Short mmCIF file of C-alpha atoms and ligand atoms in Angstrom, two decimals:
data_model
loop_
_atom_site.label_atom_id
_atom_site.label_comp_id
_atom_site.label_asym_id
_atom_site.label_seq_id
_atom_site.Cartn_x
_atom_site.Cartn_y
_atom_site.Cartn_z
CA UNK E 1444 -9.16 49.69 -39.88
CA UNK E 1445 -7.57 48.09 -42.89
CA UNK E 1446 -5.13 50.19 -44.63
CA UNK E 1447 -3.38 49.58 -47.83
CA UNK E 1448 0.48 51.37 -48.83
CA UNK E 1449 0.60 51.08 -53.01
CA UNK E 1450 4.44 50.75 -54.12
CA UNK E 1451 7.41 49.05 -53.28
CA UNK E 1452 10.31 51.34 -52.42
CA UNK E 1453 11.65 52.95 -49.57
CA UNK E 1454 9.40 55.51 -48.73
CA UNK E 1455 6.48 53.05 -48.36
CA UNK E 1456 8.29 50.87 -46.06
CA UNK E 1457 8.57 54.06 -43.95
CA UNK E 1458 5.62 54.70 -44.54
CA UNK E 1459 4.54 51.02 -43.37
CA UNK E 1460 6.47 51.13 -40.52
CA UNK E 1461 5.14 54.83 -39.02
CA UNK E 1462 1.54 53.27 -40.14
CA UNK E 1463 1.90 49.69 -38.48
CA UNK E 1464 2.83 51.65 -35.24
CA UNK E 1465 -0.78 53.46 -35.45
CA UNK E 1466 -3.37 52.00 -32.62
CA UNK E 1467 -5.83 52.19 -35.81
CA UNK E 1468 -4.73 49.70 -37.70
CA UNK E 1469 -6.06 46.32 -37.83
CA UNK E 1470 -4.63 45.27 -41.12
CA UNK E 1471 -1.71 46.85 -42.71
CA UNK E 1472 -1.16 45.78 -46.78
CA UNK E 1473 1.32 46.79 -49.30
CA UNK E 1474 1.34 46.52 -53.06
CA UNK E 1475 3.87 45.39 -54.14
CA UNK E 1476 6.28 45.80 -51.46
CA UNK E 1477 9.02 44.20 -50.23
CA UNK E 1478 11.24 42.06 -48.15
CA UNK E 1479 11.94 44.70 -45.81
CA UNK E 1480 8.57 45.94 -45.68
CA UNK E 1481 6.90 42.50 -45.13
CA UNK E 1482 7.93 43.03 -41.72
CA UNK E 1483 5.86 45.69 -41.52
CA UNK E 1484 3.03 44.62 -43.82
CA UNK E 1485 1.14 42.04 -45.44
CA UNK E 1486 2.60 41.80 -49.14
CA UNK E 1487 0.07 41.92 -52.16
CA UNK E 1488 1.62 40.58 -55.30
CA UNK E 1489 -0.10 43.97 -57.55
CA UNK E 1490 2.20 46.50 -58.87
CA UNK E 1491 1.88 50.15 -57.92
CA UNK E 1492 0.51 51.01 -61.09
CA UNK E 1493 -1.90 48.19 -62.09
CA UNK E 1494 -4.99 50.45 -61.09
CA UNK E 1495 -7.54 47.83 -62.37
CA UNK E 1496 -6.00 44.81 -59.83
CA UNK E 1497 -6.11 48.14 -57.00
CA UNK E 1498 -9.45 48.48 -57.36
CA UNK E 1499 -10.16 45.66 -57.47
CA UNK E 1500 -8.29 44.41 -54.46
CA UNK E 1501 -9.36 47.38 -52.07
CA UNK E 1502 -12.84 46.61 -53.01
CA UNK E 1503 -12.62 42.89 -52.00
CA UNK E 1504 -10.59 43.17 -49.43
CA UNK E 1505 -12.65 45.60 -47.34
CA UNK E 1506 -10.43 48.21 -47.65
CA UNK E 1507 -10.44 51.57 -45.58
CA UNK E 1508 -8.11 53.59 -46.18
CA UNK E 1509 -5.29 53.65 -48.92
CA UNK E 1510 -1.88 55.61 -48.97
CA UNK E 1511 -0.41 56.02 -53.04
CA UNK E 1512 3.17 57.01 -52.21
CA UNK E 1513 4.25 56.98 -55.29
CA UNK E 1514 3.86 59.48 -58.60
CA UNK E 1515 2.77 57.23 -61.65
CA UNK E 1516 -0.40 55.55 -59.75
CA UNK E 1517 -1.90 59.03 -58.61
CA UNK E 1518 -1.14 60.52 -62.62
CA UNK E 1519 -2.83 57.17 -63.75
CA UNK E 1520 -6.04 57.90 -61.72
CA UNK E 1521 -5.48 55.93 -58.73
CA UNK E 1522 -7.21 58.44 -56.48
CA UNK E 1523 -10.09 59.03 -58.39
CA UNK E 1524 -11.13 55.39 -59.17
CA UNK E 1525 -11.11 54.92 -55.51
CA UNK E 1526 -13.57 57.50 -54.81
CA UNK E 1527 -15.83 56.27 -57.25
CA UNK E 1528 -16.40 53.23 -55.22
CA UNK E 1529 -16.11 55.32 -51.85
CA UNK E 1530 -13.05 54.45 -50.64
CA UNK E 1531 -11.01 57.62 -49.26
CA UNK E 1532 -7.17 57.84 -49.94
CA UNK E 1533 -3.88 59.72 -49.33
CA UNK E 1534 -3.31 61.51 -52.44
CA UNK E 1535 -4.02 63.91 -55.46
CA UNK E 1536 -6.85 63.16 -57.99
CA UNK E 1537 -5.54 63.00 -61.29
CA UNK E 1538 -5.76 66.12 -62.32
CA UNK E 1539 -4.28 67.67 -58.90
CA UNK E 1540 -1.69 65.93 -59.78
CA UNK E 1541 -0.70 67.57 -63.32
CA UNK E 1542 1.42 69.77 -60.65
CA UNK E 1543 3.59 67.03 -60.54
CA UNK E 1544 2.18 65.07 -63.89
CA UNK E 1545 3.36 67.79 -66.42
CA UNK E 1546 6.47 70.14 -65.88
CA UNK E 1547 4.25 72.78 -68.59
CA UNK E 1548 1.59 72.91 -66.72
CA UNK E 1549 2.89 74.13 -63.39
CA UNK E 1550 4.87 76.85 -64.76
CA UNK E 1551 1.50 78.12 -66.38
CA UNK E 1552 -0.28 77.70 -63.18
CA UNK E 1553 2.56 79.59 -61.36
CA UNK E 1554 2.34 82.05 -63.64
CA UNK E 1555 -1.39 82.09 -62.96
CA UNK E 1556 -1.33 82.17 -59.57
CA UNK E 1557 2.10 84.83 -58.71
CA UNK E 1558 4.62 81.76 -57.61
CA UNK E 1559 7.68 82.37 -57.92
CA UNK E 1560 9.48 80.13 -60.20
CA UNK E 1561 12.33 79.98 -63.00
CA UNK E 1562 11.44 81.75 -65.80
CA UNK E 1563 10.36 79.44 -68.76
CA UNK E 1564 8.78 78.98 -72.64
CA UNK E 1565 7.17 75.61 -73.75
CA UNK E 1566 8.01 73.91 -77.10
CA UNK E 1567 6.74 70.59 -79.06
CA UNK E 1568 8.89 72.47 -82.18
CA UNK E 1569 12.71 71.66 -82.02
CA UNK E 1570 13.74 75.30 -84.24
CA UNK E 1571 11.24 77.38 -81.90
CA UNK E 1572 12.59 75.87 -78.67
CA UNK E 1573 16.95 76.41 -80.29
CA UNK E 1574 16.12 79.77 -81.30
CA UNK E 1575 15.04 80.39 -77.36
CA UNK E 1576 17.84 79.22 -76.58
CA UNK E 1577 19.65 80.83 -78.65
CA UNK E 1578 18.63 84.37 -77.21
CA UNK E 1579 18.98 83.21 -73.98
CA UNK E 1580 21.97 81.90 -73.76
CA UNK E 1581 23.82 78.99 -71.55
CA UNK E 1582 23.80 77.80 -68.96
CA UNK E 1583 19.94 77.09 -69.32
CA UNK E 1584 17.91 73.80 -68.16
CA UNK E 1585 16.00 71.59 -70.80
CA UNK E 1586 12.91 69.36 -69.07
CA UNK E 1587 10.95 67.00 -70.45
CA UNK E 1588 6.72 67.59 -70.27
CA UNK E 1589 6.14 64.22 -68.31
CA UNK E 1590 6.90 62.10 -66.04
CA UNK E 1591 10.41 60.53 -66.29
CA UNK E 1592 12.00 58.82 -63.16
CA UNK E 1593 13.68 61.90 -62.40
CA UNK E 1594 15.86 61.93 -65.67
CA UNK E 1595 14.60 63.82 -67.50
CA UNK E 1596 15.78 67.40 -66.09
CA UNK E 1597 19.11 68.53 -68.34
CA UNK E 1598 21.04 71.49 -66.65
CA UNK E 1599 23.01 72.92 -69.60
CA UNK E 1600 26.38 74.09 -69.86
CA UNK E 1601 26.39 75.37 -73.39
CA UNK E 1602 24.28 75.85 -76.20
CA UNK E 1603 25.09 73.03 -77.73
CA UNK E 1604 24.71 70.98 -75.52
CA UNK E 1605 21.09 72.77 -74.36
CA UNK E 1606 20.30 71.37 -78.48
CA UNK E 1607 21.42 68.73 -78.23
CA UNK E 1608 18.60 67.69 -75.30
CA UNK E 1609 16.35 69.27 -77.83
CA UNK E 1610 16.81 67.05 -80.02
CA UNK E 1611 17.08 63.75 -77.68
CA UNK E 1612 13.79 64.67 -76.49
CA UNK E 1613 11.96 66.41 -79.15
CA UNK E 1614 13.05 64.38 -82.22
CA UNK E 1615 15.10 61.30 -80.94
CA UNK E 1616 11.81 60.06 -78.21
CA UNK E 1617 13.93 60.21 -75.62
CA UNK E 1618 11.62 60.06 -72.51
CA UNK E 1619 8.95 58.68 -74.82
CA UNK E 1620 5.64 60.43 -74.94
CA UNK E 1621 6.58 62.36 -71.41
CA UNK E 1622 9.76 64.26 -73.74
CA UNK E 1623 7.06 65.24 -76.85
CA UNK E 1624 6.66 68.72 -75.43
CA UNK E 1625 9.77 70.37 -73.57
CA UNK E 1626 10.31 72.86 -71.11
CA UNK E 1627 12.59 75.67 -71.42
CA UNK E 1628 14.07 77.49 -68.62
CA UNK E 1629 16.63 79.96 -66.55
CA UNK E 1630 18.79 78.72 -64.51
CA UNK E 1631 18.26 78.90 -61.13
CA UNK E 1632 21.78 79.79 -58.69
CA UNK E 1633 21.28 78.99 -54.85
CA UNK E 1634 21.24 76.17 -52.39
CA UNK E 1635 18.50 73.12 -52.65
CA UNK E 1636 16.28 71.94 -50.26
CA UNK E 1637 12.90 70.21 -50.60
CA UNK E 1638 9.97 71.59 -48.44
CA UNK E 1639 7.01 69.50 -47.29
CA UNK E 1640 3.07 70.42 -46.62
CA UNK E 1641 0.38 67.48 -45.91
CA UNK E 1642 -2.79 69.07 -47.81
CA UNK E 1643 -6.70 69.00 -47.04
CA UNK E 1644 -7.53 70.65 -50.20
CA UNK E 1645 -8.11 73.90 -48.64
CA UNK E 1646 -5.77 74.17 -45.45
CA UNK E 1647 -1.92 72.90 -45.65
CA UNK E 1648 -0.07 72.33 -42.25
CA UNK E 1649 3.86 71.70 -42.98
CA UNK E 1650 5.77 69.18 -42.51
CA UNK E 1651 9.60 69.58 -41.63
CA UNK E 1652 12.39 70.72 -44.27
CA UNK E 1653 15.18 68.13 -46.14
CA UNK E 1654 18.13 68.43 -47.97
CA UNK E 1655 18.70 65.38 -50.40
CA UNK E 1656 21.90 64.14 -52.59
CA UNK E 1657 20.68 63.83 -55.97
CA UNK E 1658 24.43 62.88 -57.75
CA UNK E 1659 26.02 59.39 -57.21
CA UNK E 1660 29.59 60.92 -56.37
CA UNK E 1661 31.30 61.63 -53.00
CA UNK E 1662 31.17 65.40 -53.13
CA UNK E 1663 27.83 66.00 -55.26
CA UNK E 1664 29.28 64.48 -58.21
CA UNK E 1665 29.00 62.32 -61.44
CA UNK E 1666 25.63 60.75 -62.45
CA UNK E 1667 21.96 62.05 -61.76
CA UNK E 1668 19.86 59.46 -59.59
CA UNK E 1669 16.74 58.90 -57.47
CA UNK E 1670 18.64 60.06 -54.54
CA UNK E 1671 21.69 58.86 -52.40
CA UNK E 1672 20.93 60.00 -49.01
CA UNK E 1673 18.63 62.38 -47.22
CA UNK E 1674 18.76 64.41 -44.22
CA UNK E 1675 16.46 66.49 -41.62
CA UNK E 1676 16.09 69.41 -41.12
CA UNK E 1677 17.53 70.98 -43.89
CA UNK E 1678 19.77 73.91 -42.30
CA UNK E 1679 18.82 76.95 -44.77
CA UNK E 1680 15.12 76.32 -43.70
CA UNK E 1681 14.17 78.73 -40.98
CA UNK E 1682 11.49 79.11 -38.94
CA UNK E 1683 11.37 82.98 -40.98
CA UNK E 1684 12.17 80.96 -44.56
CA UNK E 1685 8.82 78.70 -43.22
CA UNK E 1686 6.58 81.01 -43.01
CA UNK E 1687 7.70 82.81 -46.38
CA UNK E 1688 7.44 79.43 -48.42
CA UNK E 1689 4.02 78.66 -47.17
CA UNK E 1690 3.15 82.36 -47.43
CA UNK E 1691 4.62 82.56 -51.36
CA UNK E 1692 4.61 78.43 -52.31
CA UNK E 1693 2.67 76.92 -50.28
CA UNK E 1694 -0.67 78.62 -49.49
CA UNK E 1695 -0.85 80.09 -53.35
CA UNK E 1696 -1.08 76.64 -54.44
CA UNK E 1697 -3.47 75.30 -52.28
CA UNK E 1698 -5.96 78.52 -53.35
CA UNK E 1699 -5.19 77.94 -57.11
CA UNK E 1700 -5.70 74.36 -56.94
CA UNK E 1701 -9.12 74.90 -55.58
CA UNK E 1702 -10.27 77.94 -57.83
CA UNK E 1703 -9.32 75.74 -61.28
CA UNK E 1704 -11.89 72.78 -60.15
CA UNK E 1705 -9.01 70.56 -58.67
CA UNK E 1706 -8.25 71.24 -54.54
CA UNK E 1707 -4.99 69.58 -53.80
CA UNK E 1708 -5.37 66.56 -51.66
CA UNK E 1709 -2.39 64.48 -50.15
CA UNK E 1710 1.58 65.44 -49.54
CA UNK E 1711 2.91 68.62 -51.35
CA UNK E 1712 6.45 68.35 -52.27
CA UNK E 1713 8.31 72.01 -52.91
CA UNK E 1714 11.29 70.92 -55.05
CA UNK E 1715 13.10 74.65 -54.00
CA UNK E 1716 16.02 76.84 -54.69
CA UNK E 1717 16.81 79.22 -52.26
CA UNK E 1718 18.79 82.22 -53.08
CA UNK E 1719 19.43 85.49 -50.79
CA UNK E 1720 16.58 84.41 -48.58
CA UNK E 1721 14.07 84.20 -51.66
CA UNK E 1722 12.51 80.49 -52.21
CA UNK E 1723 11.71 79.38 -56.14
CA UNK E 1724 9.69 76.74 -56.53
CA UNK E 1725 11.69 74.20 -58.73
CA UNK E 1726 9.41 71.53 -59.07
CA UNK E 1727 6.50 70.39 -57.00
CA UNK E 1728 5.98 66.52 -56.47
CA UNK E 1729 2.69 65.15 -55.58
CA UNK E 1730 4.20 62.26 -53.33
CA UNK E 1731 7.10 62.43 -50.39
CA UNK E 1732 10.67 62.39 -51.80
CA UNK E 1733 12.04 58.80 -51.91
CA UNK E 1734 14.47 58.84 -49.66
CA UNK E 1735 13.08 62.14 -47.73
CA UNK E 1736 10.40 60.11 -46.68
CA UNK E 1737 12.44 57.70 -44.31
CA UNK E 1738 14.26 60.93 -42.70
CA UNK E 1739 10.78 62.29 -42.26
CA UNK E 1740 9.24 59.54 -40.86
CA UNK E 1741 12.13 58.67 -38.24
CA UNK E 1742 11.52 62.71 -36.46
CA UNK E 1743 7.67 61.93 -36.79
CA UNK E 1744 6.46 61.17 -33.42
CA UNK E 1745 2.94 61.56 -34.30
CA UNK E 1746 0.78 58.81 -35.48
CA UNK E 1747 1.00 59.26 -38.39
CA UNK E 1748 -2.36 57.70 -39.95
CA UNK E 1749 -5.08 60.22 -38.41
CA UNK E 1750 -2.97 62.97 -40.18
CA UNK E 1751 -2.97 61.25 -42.86
CA UNK E 1752 -6.88 60.59 -42.67
CA UNK E 1753 -7.60 63.70 -41.67
CA UNK E 1754 -6.04 65.27 -44.46
CA UNK E 1755 -8.41 62.42 -46.81
CA UNK E 1756 -11.21 64.05 -44.87
CA UNK E 1757 -10.51 67.80 -45.15
CA UNK E 1758 -10.27 68.10 -41.30
CA UNK E 1759 -6.39 69.03 -40.98
CA UNK E 1760 -7.32 72.88 -39.72
CA UNK E 1761 -7.06 71.87 -36.35
CA UNK E 1762 -4.38 69.07 -37.07
CA UNK E 1763 -0.64 69.56 -34.79
CA UNK E 1764 2.48 66.85 -35.60
CA UNK E 1765 5.02 66.12 -32.82
CA UNK E 1766 8.34 65.76 -34.23
CA UNK E 1767 12.08 64.66 -32.06
CA UNK E 1768 14.15 67.56 -32.54
CA UNK E 1769 17.07 65.24 -33.48
CA UNK E 1770 18.65 65.48 -37.03
CA UNK E 1771 17.65 62.32 -39.16
CA UNK E 1772 20.55 61.13 -41.29
CA UNK E 1773 19.76 58.53 -44.17
CA UNK E 1774 22.42 56.69 -46.47
CA UNK E 1775 21.34 54.89 -49.68
CA UNK E 1776 22.98 51.55 -50.51
CA UNK E 1777 22.60 50.66 -53.98
CA UNK E 1778 23.47 48.09 -56.45
CA UNK E 1779 26.73 48.39 -58.28
CA UNK E 1780 26.70 49.60 -61.16
CA UNK E 1781 23.83 52.22 -60.16
CA UNK E 1782 22.43 54.62 -61.85
CA UNK E 1783 23.90 52.67 -65.12
CA UNK E 1784 23.09 48.35 -65.13
CA UNK E 1785 23.68 46.47 -61.50
CA UNK E 1786 22.64 42.75 -61.53
CA UNK E 1787 20.07 41.34 -59.04
CA UNK E 1788 19.57 38.76 -56.87
CA UNK E 1789 23.23 39.86 -54.40
CA UNK E 1790 22.34 38.51 -50.97
CA UNK E 1791 22.57 40.89 -48.14
CA UNK E 1792 24.19 39.50 -44.89
CA UNK E 1793 23.92 41.56 -41.09
CA UNK E 1794 20.91 43.05 -40.83
CA UNK E 1795 20.03 42.76 -38.01
CA UNK E 1796 23.29 43.68 -35.87
CA UNK E 1797 23.14 46.65 -38.13
CA UNK E 1798 20.14 47.95 -37.10
CA UNK E 1799 21.00 46.36 -33.39
CA UNK E 1800 21.39 50.67 -32.18
CA UNK E 1801 18.37 51.88 -31.37
CA UNK E 1802 18.51 55.13 -33.42
CA UNK E 1803 18.96 53.22 -36.39
CA UNK E 1804 15.93 52.31 -38.76
CA UNK E 1805 16.99 50.34 -42.13
CA UNK E 1806 14.34 50.68 -44.77
CA UNK E 1807 14.60 48.37 -47.52
CA UNK E 1808 14.40 49.98 -50.81
CA UNK E 1809 14.36 47.16 -53.24
CA UNK E 1810 14.65 43.87 -51.69
CA UNK E 1811 12.97 40.35 -52.37
CA UNK E 1812 12.71 37.32 -49.90
CA UNK E 1813 15.14 34.71 -50.78
CA UNK E 1814 13.27 30.82 -50.76
CA UNK E 1815 15.42 30.54 -47.60
CA UNK E 1816 14.10 33.48 -46.12
CA UNK E 1817 17.44 35.61 -46.76
CA UNK E 1818 17.26 38.92 -48.17
CA UNK E 1819 18.40 39.86 -51.37
CA UNK E 1820 18.96 42.44 -53.90
CA UNK E 1821 16.25 43.20 -56.51
CA UNK E 1822 16.70 46.80 -57.44
CA UNK E 1823 18.65 49.60 -58.08
CA UNK E 1824 18.08 51.63 -54.86
CA UNK E 1825 18.64 48.55 -52.09
CA UNK E 1826 18.54 49.62 -48.69
CA UNK E 1827 18.02 53.00 -46.98
CA UNK E 1828 20.26 53.30 -43.72
CA UNK E 1829 18.94 56.12 -41.43
CA UNK E 1830 19.52 57.18 -37.94
CA UNK E 1831 19.20 60.32 -35.77
CA UNK E 1832 21.77 62.11 -33.92
CA UNK E 1833 21.87 65.27 -32.19
CA UNK E 1834 23.71 66.82 -34.90
CA UNK E 1835 24.33 66.33 -38.47
CA UNK E 1836 27.69 64.24 -37.59
CA UNK E 1837 26.47 62.50 -35.00
CA UNK E 1838 23.24 60.84 -37.11
CA UNK E 1839 25.87 60.54 -40.28
CA UNK E 1840 28.20 58.56 -37.86
CA UNK E 1841 25.55 56.45 -36.36
CA UNK E 1842 24.16 55.64 -39.94
CA UNK E 1843 27.78 55.37 -41.17
CA UNK E 1844 28.11 52.42 -38.49
CA UNK E 1845 25.38 50.34 -39.27
CA UNK E 1846 26.45 50.50 -42.83
CA UNK E 1847 29.48 49.56 -41.92
CA UNK E 1848 28.05 45.57 -40.07
CA UNK E 1849 25.91 45.74 -43.26
CA UNK E 1850 28.02 42.46 -45.54
CA UNK E 1851 26.84 42.71 -49.01
CA UNK E 1852 29.79 43.10 -51.34
CA UNK E 1853 27.09 43.76 -54.17
CA UNK E 1854 26.47 47.10 -52.96
CA UNK E 1855 28.22 50.64 -52.52
CA UNK E 1856 27.06 54.35 -50.60
CA UNK E 1857 28.01 57.19 -50.61
CA UNK E 1858 30.26 58.80 -47.92
CA UNK E 1859 29.37 62.16 -47.18
CA UNK E 1860 25.75 62.29 -46.33
CA UNK E 1861 24.97 65.41 -44.95
CA UNK E 1862 28.71 67.34 -45.37
CA UNK E 1863 27.37 70.54 -46.84
CA UNK E 1864 24.91 70.35 -43.61
CA UNK E 1865 28.44 69.20 -41.38
CA UNK E 1866 30.53 71.37 -43.05
CA UNK E 1867 27.93 74.25 -41.39
CA UNK E 1868 27.63 72.50 -38.14
CA UNK E 1869 32.09 72.40 -37.75
CA UNK E 1870 32.38 76.05 -39.15
P1 AMP Y 1001 13.67 68.57 -61.05
O1 AMP Y 1001 13.56 67.62 -61.58
O2 AMP Y 1001 12.46 69.92 -62.38
O3 AMP Y 1001 13.56 69.61 -59.45
O4 AMP Y 1001 14.97 69.19 -61.53
C1 AMP Y 1001 15.65 68.10 -61.13
C2 AMP Y 1001 16.79 68.78 -60.20
O5 AMP Y 1001 17.50 69.76 -61.29
C3 AMP Y 1001 17.13 69.78 -59.63
O6 AMP Y 1001 16.58 69.11 -57.96
C4 AMP Y 1001 18.14 70.40 -59.70
O7 AMP Y 1001 19.35 70.20 -58.94
C5 AMP Y 1001 18.12 70.98 -61.07
N1 AMP Y 1001 16.84 71.83 -61.62
C6 AMP Y 1001 15.89 71.63 -61.87
N2 AMP Y 1001 15.92 73.17 -62.04
C7 AMP Y 1001 16.74 73.93 -62.28
C8 AMP Y 1001 16.06 75.21 -62.11
N3 AMP Y 1001 16.18 75.92 -63.33
N4 AMP Y 1001 18.28 75.94 -62.35
C9 AMP Y 1001 18.88 75.64 -61.58
N5 AMP Y 1001 18.62 73.79 -61.33
C10 AMP Y 1001 17.96 73.19 -61.68
#
C-alpha cells in the first residue's frame, strides 16, 4: 500500500520511521517532510496546510492511506476532503477536530458530558472578561479560543497580568482570529501528564503515557516552547490511573462526540493535571504531541500502520499493541535564540556517529538538505535525540551521550530532561 504522511516535524519523522518498517508499505511519501524524513520516505514539496494540493497529490498518485500529523490540516478539514474522494485517513473530521480547534467548544463539551476540567467562562467582551477575573481573583488562566501554536495560554499570577492578556487578545489582536474569543479558567495545581488513546469513533485503545517539558530553561524555567523534551512512561500514570482516565475522560469523550454526530477517529491526546489521584482535563489535542510522539514510537514494538488503519476502519475493538517495557526519553535540540528569533542554515555534523548506539534514534524536527548532502538547521526545534533505557536515568545518560557527539554550535538543548522522574527513581 502507498501511504502519505502529512507534516514535516519531529512527530512526522517518528511516524514515518515507524510506518516505514511496516511490511504493508510499498511506498511511503511525506509532505513536506525534512532532511531526516527523506531517509525513510519520499518527500513531496507540498505544505501540510495546503489541503487542495494534498488532495490532488493523493488522487494522482493512487495513495491508499493518509496519516495526518499536525492539527491545522485536521481543523481545516483534510480528513473530510479525503473521505469525499474515497480515501481513508488517520485523523478526525473537521467537526471532531473542534476539540482542539476551539477551547470554548471543548469546555462546553466537557460541561455537557460531565468530563472533569477547570471551571471557566467564555468571553468576547473585554469588560465582561475583566469583571469575571475581578470576581475570581488570581492566579487565573487566560486562553485564546482558537489554534495559537501552543502560545495562546497565559498563566496570570495577578489580576493585572490577566487583564493585560485579555487586552492583548480581545483588543490587541495578539493571536488574530484565534484570540477574538477567550476562555478564562480556574488555575489547577498538581502534576501534569499526557495520555494518548487511539480511537475509531466508538472504541478507544489506550496507548502509553508521557510527560513533556514545555519551558525553554533547565529546572522548567523561562519561556514556553513547543516542547524541549519528553519521556515515557509518566510515573504518575499508574495502571489504576489509566483506568480512571479511560473511564472519566476518554470514554465519555468518545460517547459524547458520537452522540453529537461527530464520532472521533484518530489519536486523542488528553493533557491532564493530576492532583490527589484525580485527573482533570487541561486540553485535548487531536493529534500526537511533538516530542511525545518520538518517545511513544521508540517504545512501540507492534507494527503501527495496521493500528492506524484499524482506527480508520472502526476495527479497534479487538486490537492490541505491544510496547517495550523500557523508558524512552527525548532531548530536543533547538536553534540558538529559540523560542525567540533564531538563524536558519547552520550546518549540523556528527549525526551518524551520535546515532551509533542501537538504542538511540535521532529524529529530525526542522532540517533541510544542503546542496552537497549536508544537514542544515531549518527551524526552531531542529532535532529530537531519543534513547531507550532501563530507567529514566539510563535513557537520559544515553540521550545526552548522543547529544554530546553532535557537532552543532548553532544549537542548544536543556540538560535536565526527565529530572522529576529521576528524582523519584532515586527518591
Ligand atoms: P493548554 O494548551 O490548554 O494545555 O495549556 C498549556 C499549558 O498551560 C498546560 O500544559 C499547563 O501547563 C498550563 N495550563 C493550562 N491550563 C491550566 C490551568 N487551568 N491550570 C494550571 N495550568 C494550566
